Coordinates of C-alpha atoms in Angstrom, one line a residue:
X1 CA -19.8 6.1 0.9
X2 CA -17.0 8.4 2.2
X3 CA -15.8 11.3 0.3
X4 CA -13.3 9.6 -2.0
X5 CA -11.3 12.9 -2.4
X6 CA -10.3 12.6 1.2
X7 CA -8.5 9.3 0.7
X8 CA -4.7 9.6 1.1
X9 CA -2.5 8.8 -1.9
X10 CA -0.5 5.7 -2.3
X11 CA 2.9 6.0 -0.6
X12 CA 1.5 7.9 2.4
X13 CA 3.2 6.8 5.6
X14 CA 1.1 6.7 8.8
X15 CA 0.9 5.4 12.3
X16 CA -2.4 3.9 13.5
X17 CA -4.0 4.7 16.8
X18 CA -2.3 2.6 19.6
X19 CA 0.3 1.6 17.0
X20 CA 4.0 1.9 17.2
X21 CA 5.1 0.8 13.7
X22 CA 4.8 3.1 10.6
X23 CA 2.8 1.7 7.7
X24 CA 2.9 2.8 4.1
X25 CA -0.3 2.8 2.2
X26 CA -0.2 0.8 -1.0
X27 CA -3.9 0.5 -1.8
X28 CA -7.3 2.2 -1.2
X29 CA -10.8 0.8 -1.0
X30 CA -9.7 -2.8 -0.3
X31 CA -11.6 -6.0 0.6
X32 CA -10.6 -8.7 2.9
X33 CA -10.6 -12.1 1.2
X34 CA -12.1 -13.7 4.4
X35 CA -14.9 -11.1 4.5
X36 CA -15.4 -9.8 0.9
X37 CA -18.5 -7.8 1.9
X38 CA -16.4 -5.5 4.1
X39 CA -14.5 -2.6 2.4
X40 CA -11.6 -1.0 4.2
X41 CA -10.2 2.4 3.3
X42 CA -6.6 1.3 3.0
X43 CA -4.2 -1.5 2.9
X44 CA -0.6 -0.9 4.2
X45 CA 2.7 -2.6 4.8
X46 CA 5.4 -1.9 7.4
X47 CA 7.6 1.0 6.7
X48 CA 10.5 0.9 5.8
X49 CA 10.4 -2.8 5.1
X50 CA 7.6 -2.9 2.6
X51 CA 5.7 -5.9 1.4
X52 CA 6.9 -9.0 3.2
X53 CA 3.8 -11.1 2.3
X54 CA 0.2 -11.3 3.2
X55 CA 0.9 -11.8 6.9
X56 CA 2.3 -8.3 7.0
X57 CA -0.4 -6.4 5.1
X58 CA -2.8 -4.5 7.2
X59 CA -6.4 -3.3 6.4
X60 CA -7.6 -0.2 8.1
X61 CA -10.0 2.8 8.0
X62 CA -9.1 6.4 7.7
X63 CA -10.3 7.1 11.3
X64 CA -7.8 4.5 12.5
X65 CA -4.9 6.8 11.6
X66 CA -3.2 8.6 14.5
X67 CA -0.5 10.5 12.6
X68 CA 0.5 11.2 9.0
X69 CA 4.3 11.3 8.6
X70 CA 4.5 11.7 4.8
X71 CA 1.8 12.2 2.2
X72 CA 2.3 10.2 -1.0
X73 CA 2.6 11.4 -4.6
X74 CA -0.3 13.1 -6.3
X75 CA -0.6 14.1 -10.0
X76 CA -3.1 14.4 -12.8
X77 CA -3.2 10.6 -13.2
X78 CA -4.2 10.2 -9.5
X79 CA -6.8 12.9 -9.9
X80 CA -8.4 11.1 -12.9
X81 CA -8.3 7.8 -10.9
X82 CA -10.2 9.5 -8.0
X83 CA -12.7 11.0 -10.4
X84 CA -13.3 7.6 -11.9
X85 CA -13.8 6.0 -8.5
X86 CA -16.3 8.7 -7.6
X87 CA -18.3 8.0 -10.8
X88 CA -18.1 4.3 -10.2
X89 CA -19.5 4.5 -6.7
X90 CA -22.1 7.1 -7.7
X91 CA -23.4 4.7 -10.3
X92 CA -23.2 1.7 -7.9
X93 CA -25.1 3.6 -5.2
X94 CA -27.9 4.5 -7.7
X95 CA -28.5 0.9 -8.8

């Protein structure tokens, strides 16, 4: 498992390698309904348009990111969320 603390926060705006359109991250550690065994680092939507339906939601990995234009909001609540995710995956990996 990757270091969860390295995940970018929700609201971060990026461009992927070989991409031209900015994407805004709106979820981390996401599964594809067509391949539920595969976990992606992020799910994003076009920026500035936002969510226009499932056809415009993109799953990608951290190493797919070419450039970060804006880093999303972070606070104590996000820190607690990240700590809970770390604990969840630590317990899952030890099963």
